[in-house]
Amino acid sequence: MLVGMTVIRTARERARAEVRREILDAARRQLTAEGAEALSLRAVARELGMVSSALYRYFASRDELLTALIIEAYDELGERAERAAAATADQPAGLRWVAVARAVRAWAVDHPRRYALLYGTPVVGYAAPQSTVVPGTRVQIALAGIVLTAHRSGAIDAGRLGAGEPPVGSAVAADLARLRAALAQAAPDLLTAAGPSDVLLRATLLGWTQLFGLIGFELFGQLRGLVEDGEAFLVESAATMAARAGLQTGPLPPGR
């Protein structure tokens, strides 16, 4: 029922929400301990002292449970990125980009199995539904927002943007048109009639793909024996990508 604009849930609804939360908590623990491929509704039910048939009243399948875990992880990671961007709003755009990159890496290092669920090897037989798309773009929108804000305010260093790089090819231009359309929906207030240019969008796309790739390389052992301080390497790499997008940086933050 409604009291003013406040929704008061029934005792049954509250109890159902609590059981659903307990199931998600148990599934997250299993994911952390054994990985996504080993996630089992039967094992989750066993941990909670439930019969598996009862658990199906809350999640119809393992895939539905996986989807809930994915959305939860995307939202948690996205919130970290957004907080980092907001906390550095008064700093140069390049340092804001680095701050978001550090926040994403910190979450990934704290939750490697959950990061792998989002950006690692796909779970065999699982196809993510449309409901994961918006949560899955929160980090990218936070990074793009930094670039678009700098562009709108005239803070892009045009002398560094695209310097020495090849022109944007037709295939990539088509990709960037799709990116531009997505940004028009996600952040319409940050777009200007004069841009951003394809070169700036290409640098933005390159920057965030490098961020996720670099974190994945670190977490999955590809940098072992080569890079000793993953955070320091990420900071310098993120600053390099920010500079390629014409974002002003200044002195980099110290490492751990």
PDB file of C-alpha atoms in Angstrom:
ATOM      1  CA  MET A   1       0.000   0.000   0.000  1.00  0.00           C
ATOM      2  CA  LEU A   2       0.959   3.692  -0.320  1.00  0.00           C
ATOM      3  CA  VAL A   3       1.216   6.290   2.420  1.00  0.00           C
ATOM      4  CA  GLY A   4       1.850   9.614   0.672  1.00  0.00           C
ATOM      5  CA  MET A   5       4.657   8.661  -1.722  1.00  0.00           C
ATOM      6  CA  THR A   6       6.172   5.977   0.534  1.00  0.00           C
ATOM      7  CA  VAL A   7       5.746   2.344  -0.439  1.00  0.00           C
ATOM      8  CA  ILE A   8       5.176   0.067   2.556  1.00  0.00           C
ATOM      9  CA  ARG A   9       5.907  -3.541   1.720  1.00  0.00           C
ATOM     10  CA  THR A  10       3.977  -6.354   3.284  1.00  0.00           C
ATOM     11  CA  ALA A  11       5.661  -8.739   5.701  1.00  0.00           C
ATOM     12  CA  ARG A  12       5.656 -11.377   2.959  1.00  0.00           C
ATOM     13  CA  GLU A  13       7.371  -9.029   0.508  1.00  0.00           C
ATOM     14  CA  ARG A  14       9.981  -8.097   3.100  1.00  0.00           C
ATOM     15  CA  ALA A  15      10.611 -11.743   3.899  1.00  0.00           C
ATOM     16  CA  ARG A  16      10.946 -12.603   0.218  1.00  0.00           C
ATOM     17  CA  ALA A  17      13.423  -9.749  -0.302  1.00  0.00           C
ATOM     18  CA  GLU A  18      15.469 -10.953   2.683  1.00  0.00           C
ATOM     19  CA  VAL A  19      15.640 -14.534   1.409  1.00  0.00           C
ATOM     20  CA  ARG A  20      16.594 -13.284  -2.042  1.00  0.00           C
ATOM     21  CA  ARG A  21      19.402 -11.247  -0.470  1.00  0.00           C
ATOM     22  CA  GLU A  22      20.627 -14.302   1.475  1.00  0.00           C
ATOM     23  CA  ILE A  23      20.678 -16.325  -1.744  1.00  0.00           C
ATOM     24  CA  LEU A  24      22.689 -13.624  -3.530  1.00  0.00           C
ATOM     25  CA  ASP A  25      25.121 -13.400  -0.616  1.00  0.00           C
ATOM     26  CA  ALA A  26      25.661 -17.159  -0.641  1.00  0.00           C
ATOM     27  CA  ALA A  27      26.047 -17.207  -4.431  1.00  0.00           C
ATOM     28  CA  ARG A  28      28.593 -14.391  -4.234  1.00  0.00           C
ATOM     29  CA  ARG A  29      30.600 -16.335  -1.656  1.00  0.00           C
ATOM     30  CA  GLN A  30      30.554 -19.395  -3.900  1.00  0.00           C
ATOM     31  CA  LEU A  31      31.580 -17.277  -6.895  1.00  0.00           C
ATOM     32  CA  THR A  32      34.482 -15.801  -4.904  1.00  0.00           C
ATOM     33  CA  ALA A  33      35.644 -19.197  -3.715  1.00  0.00           C
ATOM     34  CA  GLU A  34      35.208 -21.285  -6.859  1.00  0.00           C
ATOM     35  CA  GLY A  35      34.494 -19.050  -9.863  1.00  0.00           C
ATOM     36  CA  ALA A  36      31.452 -18.584 -12.056  1.00  0.00           C
ATOM     37  CA  GLU A  37      31.659 -21.945 -13.840  1.00  0.00           C
ATOM     38  CA  ALA A  38      31.228 -23.764 -10.520  1.00  0.00           C
ATOM     39  CA  LEU A  39      28.194 -21.755  -9.428  1.00  0.00           C
ATOM     40  CA  SER A  40      25.408 -24.161  -8.557  1.00  0.00           C
ATOM     41  CA  LEU A  41      21.881 -23.496  -7.322  1.00  0.00           C
ATOM     42  CA  ARG A  42      21.989 -26.814  -5.524  1.00  0.00           C
ATOM     43  CA  ALA A  43      25.164 -25.842  -3.642  1.00  0.00           C
ATOM     44  CA  VAL A  44      23.727 -22.446  -2.745  1.00  0.00           C
ATOM     45  CA  ALA A  45      20.557 -24.071  -1.446  1.00  0.00           C
ATOM     46  CA  ARG A  46      22.618 -26.533   0.570  1.00  0.00           C
ATOM     47  CA  GLU A  47      24.607 -23.733   2.218  1.00  0.00           C
ATOM     48  CA  LEU A  48      21.393 -21.974   3.208  1.00  0.00           C
ATOM     49  CA  GLY A  49      19.723 -25.136   4.459  1.00  0.00           C
ATOM     50  CA  MET A  50      17.072 -24.978   1.756  1.00  0.00           C
ATOM     51  CA  VAL A  51      15.830 -27.601  -0.642  1.00  0.00           C
ATOM     52  CA  SER A  52      16.771 -26.689  -4.203  1.00  0.00           C
ATOM     53  CA  SER A  53      13.133 -26.601  -5.294  1.00  0.00           C
ATOM     54  CA  ALA A  54      12.500 -23.778  -2.792  1.00  0.00           C
ATOM     55  CA  LEU A  55      15.371 -21.743  -4.213  1.00  0.00           C
ATOM     56  CA  TYR A  56      13.812 -21.894  -7.686  1.00  0.00           C
ATOM     57  CA  ARG A  57      10.941 -19.786  -6.372  1.00  0.00           C
ATOM     58  CA  TYR A  58      13.423 -16.889  -6.121  1.00  0.00           C
ATOM     59  CA  PHE A  59      15.657 -17.574  -9.121  1.00  0.00           C
ATOM     60  CA  ALA A  60      14.247 -19.646 -11.941  1.00  0.00           C
ATOM     61  CA  SER A  61      17.650 -20.842 -13.145  1.00  0.00           C
ATOM     62  CA  ARG A  62      21.384 -20.582 -12.629  1.00  0.00           C
ATOM     63  CA  ASP A  63      21.476 -18.056 -15.463  1.00  0.00           C
ATOM     64  CA  GLU A  64      18.977 -15.816 -13.683  1.00  0.00           C
ATOM     65  CA  LEU A  65      21.143 -15.968 -10.562  1.00  0.00           C
ATOM     66  CA  LEU A  66      24.239 -15.190 -12.629  1.00  0.00           C
ATOM     67  CA  THR A  67      22.473 -12.196 -14.142  1.00  0.00           C
ATOM     68  CA  ALA A  68      21.645 -10.857 -10.686  1.00  0.00           C
ATOM     69  CA  LEU A  69      25.285 -11.252  -9.624  1.00  0.00           C
ATOM     70  CA  ILE A  70      26.498  -9.529 -12.798  1.00  0.00           C
ATOM     71  CA  ILE A  71      24.159  -6.561 -12.383  1.00  0.00           C
ATOM     72  CA  GLU A  72      25.115  -6.251  -8.721  1.00  0.00           C
ATOM     73  CA  ALA A  73      28.834  -6.266  -9.594  1.00  0.00           C
ATOM     74  CA  TYR A  74      28.434  -3.796 -12.468  1.00  0.00           C
ATOM     75  CA  ASP A  75      26.513  -1.419 -10.206  1.00  0.00           C
ATOM     76  CA  GLU A  76      29.056  -1.691  -7.399  1.00  0.00           C
ATOM     77  CA  LEU A  77      31.954  -1.083  -9.774  1.00  0.00           C
ATOM     78  CA  GLY A  78      30.097   1.717 -11.539  1.00  0.00           C
ATOM     79  CA  GLU A  79      29.387   3.434  -8.243  1.00  0.00           C
ATOM     80  CA  ARG A  80      33.098   3.311  -7.374  1.00  0.00           C
ATOM     81  CA  ALA A  81      33.953   4.941 -10.692  1.00  0.00           C
ATOM     82  CA  GLU A  82      31.278   7.605 -10.361  1.00  0.00           C
ATOM     83  CA  ARG A  83      32.361   8.467  -6.822  1.00  0.00           C
ATOM     84  CA  ALA A  84      35.973   8.849  -7.978  1.00  0.00           C
ATOM     85  CA  ALA A  85      34.886  11.148 -10.814  1.00  0.00           C
ATOM     86  CA  ALA A  86      32.713  13.243  -8.492  1.00  0.00           C
ATOM     87  CA  ALA A  87      35.386  13.502  -5.799  1.00  0.00           C
ATOM     88  CA  THR A  88      37.873  14.971  -8.292  1.00  0.00           C
ATOM     89  CA  ALA A  89      35.494  17.366 -10.059  1.00  0.00           C
ATOM     90  CA  ASP A  90      37.732  20.342  -9.258  1.00  0.00           C
ATOM     91  CA  GLN A  91      40.896  18.707 -10.635  1.00  0.00           C
ATOM     92  CA  PRO A  92      42.300  18.659 -14.204  1.00  0.00           C
ATOM     93  CA  ALA A  93      40.471  16.214 -16.445  1.00  0.00           C
ATOM     94  CA  GLY A  94      43.501  13.960 -16.852  1.00  0.00           C
ATOM     95  CA  LEU A  95      43.811  13.480 -13.101  1.00  0.00           C
ATOM     96  CA  ARG A  96      40.094  12.719 -12.898  1.00  0.00           C
ATOM     97  CA  TRP A  97      40.576  10.018 -15.547  1.00  0.00           C
ATOM     98  CA  VAL A  98      43.458   8.554 -13.534  1.00  0.00           C
ATOM     99  CA  ALA A  99      41.363   8.637 -10.354  1.00  0.00           C
ATOM    100  CA  VAL A 100      38.597   6.635 -12.012  1.00  0.00           C
ATOM    101  CA  ALA A 101      41.135   4.152 -13.395  1.00  0.00           C
ATOM    102  CA  ARG A 102      42.631   3.654  -9.929  1.00  0.00           C
ATOM    103  CA  ALA A 103      39.176   3.135  -8.414  1.00  0.00           C
ATOM    104  CA  VAL A 104      38.299   0.505 -11.030  1.00  0.00           C
ATOM    105  CA  ARG A 105      41.580  -1.326 -10.461  1.00  0.00           C
ATOM    106  CA  ALA A 106      41.178  -1.205  -6.669  1.00  0.00           C
ATOM    107  CA  TRP A 107      37.736  -2.826  -6.917  1.00  0.00           C
ATOM    108  CA  ALA A 108      39.064  -5.458  -9.319  1.00  0.00           C
ATOM    109  CA  VAL A 109      42.001  -6.321  -7.052  1.00  0.00           C
ATOM    110  CA  ASP A 110      39.627  -6.638  -4.087  1.00  0.00           C
ATOM    111  CA  HIS A 111      37.156  -8.774  -6.076  1.00  0.00           C
ATOM    112  CA  PRO A 112      39.102 -10.654  -8.783  1.00  0.00           C
ATOM    113  CA  ARG A 113      36.498 -13.380  -9.314  1.00  0.00           C
ATOM    114  CA  ARG A 114      33.711 -10.851  -9.648  1.00  0.00           C
ATOM    115  CA  TYR A 115      35.812  -8.813 -12.075  1.00  0.00           C
ATOM    116  CA  ALA A 116      36.453 -12.008 -14.047  1.00  0.00           C
ATOM    117  CA  LEU A 117      32.701 -12.611 -14.178  1.00  0.00           C
ATOM    118  CA  LEU A 118      32.294  -9.222 -15.857  1.00  0.00           C
ATOM    119  CA  TYR A 119      35.410  -9.020 -18.051  1.00  0.00           C
ATOM    120  CA  GLY A 120      37.011 -12.453 -18.062  1.00  0.00           C
ATOM    121  CA  THR A 121      36.268 -15.630 -19.989  1.00  0.00           C
ATOM    122  CA  PRO A 122      32.514 -15.885 -20.746  1.00  0.00           C
ATOM    123  CA  VAL A 123      30.597 -18.504 -18.788  1.00  0.00           C
ATOM    124  CA  VAL A 124      29.877 -21.416 -21.119  1.00  0.00           C
ATOM    125  CA  GLY A 125      26.225 -21.503 -22.147  1.00  0.00           C
ATOM    126  CA  TYR A 126      25.346 -18.152 -20.596  1.00  0.00           C
ATOM    127  CA  ALA A 127      24.122 -15.191 -22.650  1.00  0.00           C
ATOM    128  CA  ALA A 128      23.784 -11.899 -20.783  1.00  0.00           C
ATOM    129  CA  PRO A 129      20.317 -10.356 -21.195  1.00  0.00           C
ATOM    130  CA  GLN A 130      19.524  -6.743 -22.079  1.00  0.00           C
ATOM    131  CA  SER A 131      19.088  -5.888 -18.402  1.00  0.00           C
ATOM    132  CA  THR A 132      22.880  -5.988 -17.944  1.00  0.00           C
ATOM    133  CA  VAL A 133      23.619  -3.342 -20.602  1.00  0.00           C
ATOM    134  CA  VAL A 134      22.937  -0.140 -18.652  1.00  0.00           C
ATOM    135  CA  PRO A 135      24.740  -1.247 -15.458  1.00  0.00           C
ATOM    136  CA  GLY A 136      27.581  -2.506 -17.650  1.00  0.00           C
ATOM    137  CA  THR A 137      28.239   0.935 -19.129  1.00  0.00           C
ATOM    138  CA  ARG A 138      28.499   2.949 -15.895  1.00  0.00           C
ATOM    139  CA  VAL A 139      32.317   2.989 -15.836  1.00  0.00           C
ATOM    140  CA  GLN A 140      32.509   3.898 -19.508  1.00  0.00           C
ATOM    141  CA  ILE A 141      29.969   6.698 -19.044  1.00  0.00           C
ATOM    142  CA  ALA A 142      31.940   8.039 -16.064  1.00  0.00           C
ATOM    143  CA  LEU A 143      35.106   8.167 -18.181  1.00  0.00           C
ATOM    144  CA  ALA A 144      33.344   9.597 -21.211  1.00  0.00           C
ATOM    145  CA  GLY A 145      31.728  12.202 -18.985  1.00  0.00           C
ATOM    146  CA  ILE A 146      35.171  13.444 -17.950  1.00  0.00           C
ATOM    147  CA  VAL A 147      36.197  13.795 -21.608  1.00  0.00           C
ATOM    148  CA  LEU A 148      32.954  15.444 -22.685  1.00  0.00           C
ATOM    149  CA  THR A 149      33.050  17.885 -19.769  1.00  0.00           C
ATOM    150  CA  ALA A 150      36.596  18.881 -20.713  1.00  0.00           C
ATOM    151  CA  HIS A 151      35.568  19.260 -24.354  1.00  0.00           C
ATOM    152  CA  ARG A 152      32.541  21.388 -23.514  1.00  0.00           C
ATOM    153  CA  SER A 153      34.644  23.678 -21.311  1.00  0.00           C
ATOM    154  CA  GLY A 154      37.391  24.057 -23.929  1.00  0.00           C
ATOM    155  CA  ALA A 155      39.959  22.240 -21.773  1.00  0.00           C
ATOM    156  CA  ILE A 156      41.053  19.733 -24.440  1.00  0.00           C
ATOM    157  CA  ASP A 157      44.666  20.210 -25.528  1.00  0.00           C
ATOM    158  CA  ALA A 158      44.176  20.174 -29.290  1.00  0.00           C
ATOM    159  CA  GLY A 159      47.936  20.082 -29.842  1.00  0.00           C
ATOM    160  CA  ARG A 160      48.231  16.652 -28.215  1.00  0.00           C
ATOM    161  CA  LEU A 161      44.962  15.161 -29.459  1.00  0.00           C
ATOM    162  CA  GLY A 162      45.713  12.738 -32.281  1.00  0.00           C
ATOM    163  CA  ALA A 163      49.242  14.068 -32.807  1.00  0.00           C
ATOM    164  CA  GLY A 164      51.188  11.704 -35.062  1.00  0.00           C
ATOM    165  CA  GLU A 165      48.268   9.267 -35.324  1.00  0.00           C
ATOM    166  CA  PRO A 166      46.620   8.002 -38.509  1.00  0.00           C
ATOM    167  CA  PRO A 167      43.303   9.494 -39.603  1.00  0.00           C
ATOM    168  CA  VAL A 168      40.133   7.734 -38.502  1.00  0.00           C
ATOM    169  CA  GLY A 169      39.266   5.005 -41.005  1.00  0.00           C
ATOM    170  CA  SER A 170      35.771   4.389 -42.326  1.00  0.00           C
ATOM    171  CA  ALA A 171      35.180   1.192 -40.336  1.00  0.00           C
ATOM    172  CA  VAL A 172      36.220   2.843 -37.079  1.00  0.00           C
ATOM    173  CA  ALA A 173      34.205   5.934 -37.982  1.00  0.00           C
ATOM    174  CA  ALA A 174      31.106   3.732 -38.140  1.00  0.00           C
ATOM    175  CA  ASP A 175      31.921   2.367 -34.682  1.00  0.00           C
ATOM    176  CA  LEU A 176      32.378   5.896 -33.369  1.00  0.00           C
ATOM    177  CA  ALA A 177      29.006   6.917 -34.814  1.00  0.00           C
ATOM    178  CA  ARG A 178      27.419   4.222 -32.663  1.00  0.00           C
ATOM    179  CA  LEU A 179      29.400   5.438 -29.660  1.00  0.00           C
ATOM    180  CA  ARG A 180      28.279   9.012 -30.322  1.00  0.00           C
ATOM    181  CA  ALA A 181      24.653   7.882 -30.454  1.00  0.00           C
ATOM    182  CA  ALA A 182      25.043   5.985 -27.170  1.00  0.00           C
ATOM    183  CA  LEU A 183      26.555   9.038 -25.493  1.00  0.00           C
ATOM    184  CA  ALA A 184      23.746  11.203 -26.846  1.00  0.00           C
ATOM    185  CA  GLN A 185      21.340   9.010 -24.902  1.00  0.00           C
ATOM    186  CA  ALA A 186      23.449   8.602 -21.767  1.00  0.00           C
ATOM    187  CA  ALA A 187      24.845  12.128 -21.409  1.00  0.00           C
ATOM    188  CA  PRO A 188      22.949  14.505 -23.727  1.00  0.00           C
ATOM    189  CA  ASP A 189      23.738  17.552 -21.579  1.00  0.00           C
ATOM    190  CA  LEU A 190      27.488  17.044 -22.134  1.00  0.00           C
ATOM    191  CA  LEU A 191      27.429  16.973 -25.932  1.00  0.00           C
ATOM    192  CA  THR A 192      28.012  20.109 -27.974  1.00  0.00           C
ATOM    193  CA  ALA A 193      27.052  20.947 -31.528  1.00  0.00           C
ATOM    194  CA  ALA A 194      30.730  21.098 -32.480  1.00  0.00           C
ATOM    195  CA  GLY A 195      31.768  17.689 -31.321  1.00  0.00           C
ATOM    196  CA  PRO A 196      33.397  15.732 -29.890  1.00  0.00           C
ATOM    197  CA  SER A 197      35.429  14.864 -32.962  1.00  0.00           C
ATOM    198  CA  ASP A 198      36.017  11.312 -34.129  1.00  0.00           C
ATOM    199  CA  VAL A 199      39.662  11.651 -33.076  1.00  0.00           C
ATOM    200  CA  LEU A 200      38.601  12.505 -29.526  1.00  0.00           C
ATOM    201  CA  LEU A 201      36.075   9.677 -29.413  1.00  0.00           C
ATOM    202  CA  ARG A 202      38.687   7.241 -30.732  1.00  0.00           C
ATOM    203  CA  ALA A 203      41.101   8.295 -27.990  1.00  0.00           C
ATOM    204  CA  THR A 204      38.342   7.857 -25.392  1.00  0.00           C
ATOM    205  CA  LEU A 205      37.448   4.391 -26.646  1.00  0.00           C
ATOM    206  CA  LEU A 206      41.105   3.395 -26.762  1.00  0.00           C
ATOM    207  CA  GLY A 207      41.604   4.662 -23.216  1.00  0.00           C
ATOM    208  CA  TRP A 208      38.843   2.694 -21.591  1.00  0.00           C
ATOM    209  CA  THR A 209      39.553  -0.513 -23.520  1.00  0.00           C
ATOM    210  CA  GLN A 210      43.181  -0.246 -22.464  1.00  0.00           C
ATOM    211  CA  LEU A 211      42.095   0.238 -18.860  1.00  0.00           C
ATOM    212  CA  PHE A 212      40.072  -2.968 -18.763  1.00  0.00           C
ATOM    213  CA  GLY A 213      42.690  -4.872 -20.735  1.00  0.00           C
ATOM    214  CA  LEU A 214      45.501  -3.776 -18.449  1.00  0.00           C
ATOM    215  CA  ILE A 215      43.584  -4.712 -15.312  1.00  0.00           C
ATOM    216  CA  GLY A 216      42.749  -8.086 -16.835  1.00  0.00           C
ATOM    217  CA  PHE A 217      46.395  -8.689 -17.708  1.00  0.00           C
ATOM    218  CA  GLU A 218      47.384  -7.966 -14.121  1.00  0.00           C
ATOM    219  CA  LEU A 219      44.662 -10.061 -12.493  1.00  0.00           C
ATOM    220  CA  PHE A 220      45.079 -13.035 -14.804  1.00  0.00           C
ATOM    221  CA  GLY A 221      48.870 -13.182 -14.446  1.00  0.00           C
ATOM    222  CA  GLN A 222      49.913 -11.873 -17.852  1.00  0.00           C
ATOM    223  CA  LEU A 223      52.221  -9.247 -16.315  1.00  0.00           C
ATOM    224  CA  ARG A 224      53.861 -11.610 -13.824  1.00  0.00           C
ATOM    225  CA  GLY A 225      57.642 -11.272 -13.842  1.00  0.00           C
ATOM    226  CA  LEU A 226      57.451  -8.053 -15.837  1.00  0.00           C
ATOM    227  CA  VAL A 227      55.485  -5.445 -13.873  1.00  0.00           C
ATOM    228  CA  GLU A 228      56.086  -5.435 -10.125  1.00  0.00           C
ATOM    229  CA  ASP A 229      53.886  -2.486  -9.119  1.00  0.00           C
ATOM    230  CA  GLY A 230      50.572  -2.901 -10.892  1.00  0.00           C
ATOM    231  CA  GLU A 231      49.066   0.279  -9.503  1.00  0.00           C
ATOM    232  CA  ALA A 232      52.001   2.466 -10.527  1.00  0.00           C
ATOM    233  CA  PHE A 233      51.958   0.996 -14.029  1.00  0.00           C
ATOM    234  CA  LEU A 234      48.223   1.552 -14.296  1.00  0.00           C
ATOM    235  CA  VAL A 235      48.516   5.170 -13.129  1.00  0.00           C
ATOM    236  CA  GLU A 236      51.137   5.990 -15.755  1.00  0.00           C
ATOM    237  CA  SER A 237      49.251   4.091 -18.457  1.00  0.00           C
ATOM    238  CA  ALA A 238      45.982   5.860 -17.612  1.00  0.00           C
ATOM    239  CA  ALA A 239      47.753   9.228 -17.639  1.00  0.00           C
ATOM    240  CA  THR A 240      49.225   8.398 -21.050  1.00  0.00           C
ATOM    241  CA  MET A 241      45.784   7.536 -22.421  1.00  0.00           C
ATOM    242  CA  ALA A 242      44.348  10.715 -20.897  1.00  0.00           C
ATOM    243  CA  ALA A 243      47.071  12.779 -22.569  1.00  0.00           C
ATOM    244  CA  ARG A 244      46.318  11.133 -25.931  1.00  0.00           C
ATOM    245  CA  ALA A 245      42.754  12.368 -25.490  1.00  0.00           C
ATOM    246  CA  GLY A 246      44.088  15.880 -24.900  1.00  0.00           C
ATOM    247  CA  LEU A 247      43.256  15.852 -21.190  1.00  0.00           C
ATOM    248  CA  GLN A 248      45.415  17.983 -18.913  1.00  0.00           C
ATOM    249  CA  THR A 249      47.057  16.002 -16.122  1.00  0.00           C
ATOM    250  CA  GLY A 250      49.761  17.698 -14.059  1.00  0.00           C
ATOM    251  CA  PRO A 251      51.709  15.838 -11.327  1.00  0.00           C
ATOM    252  CA  LEU A 252      50.506  12.265 -10.950  1.00  0.00           C
ATOM    253  CA  PRO A 253      49.257  11.008  -7.584  1.00  0.00           C
ATOM    254  CA  PRO A 254      51.769   8.938  -5.600  1.00  0.00           C
ATOM    255  CA  GLY A 255      51.500   5.161  -5.656  1.00  0.00           C
ATOM    256  CA  ARG A 256      50.781   3.045  -2.633  1.00  0.00           C
TER     257      ARG A 256
END
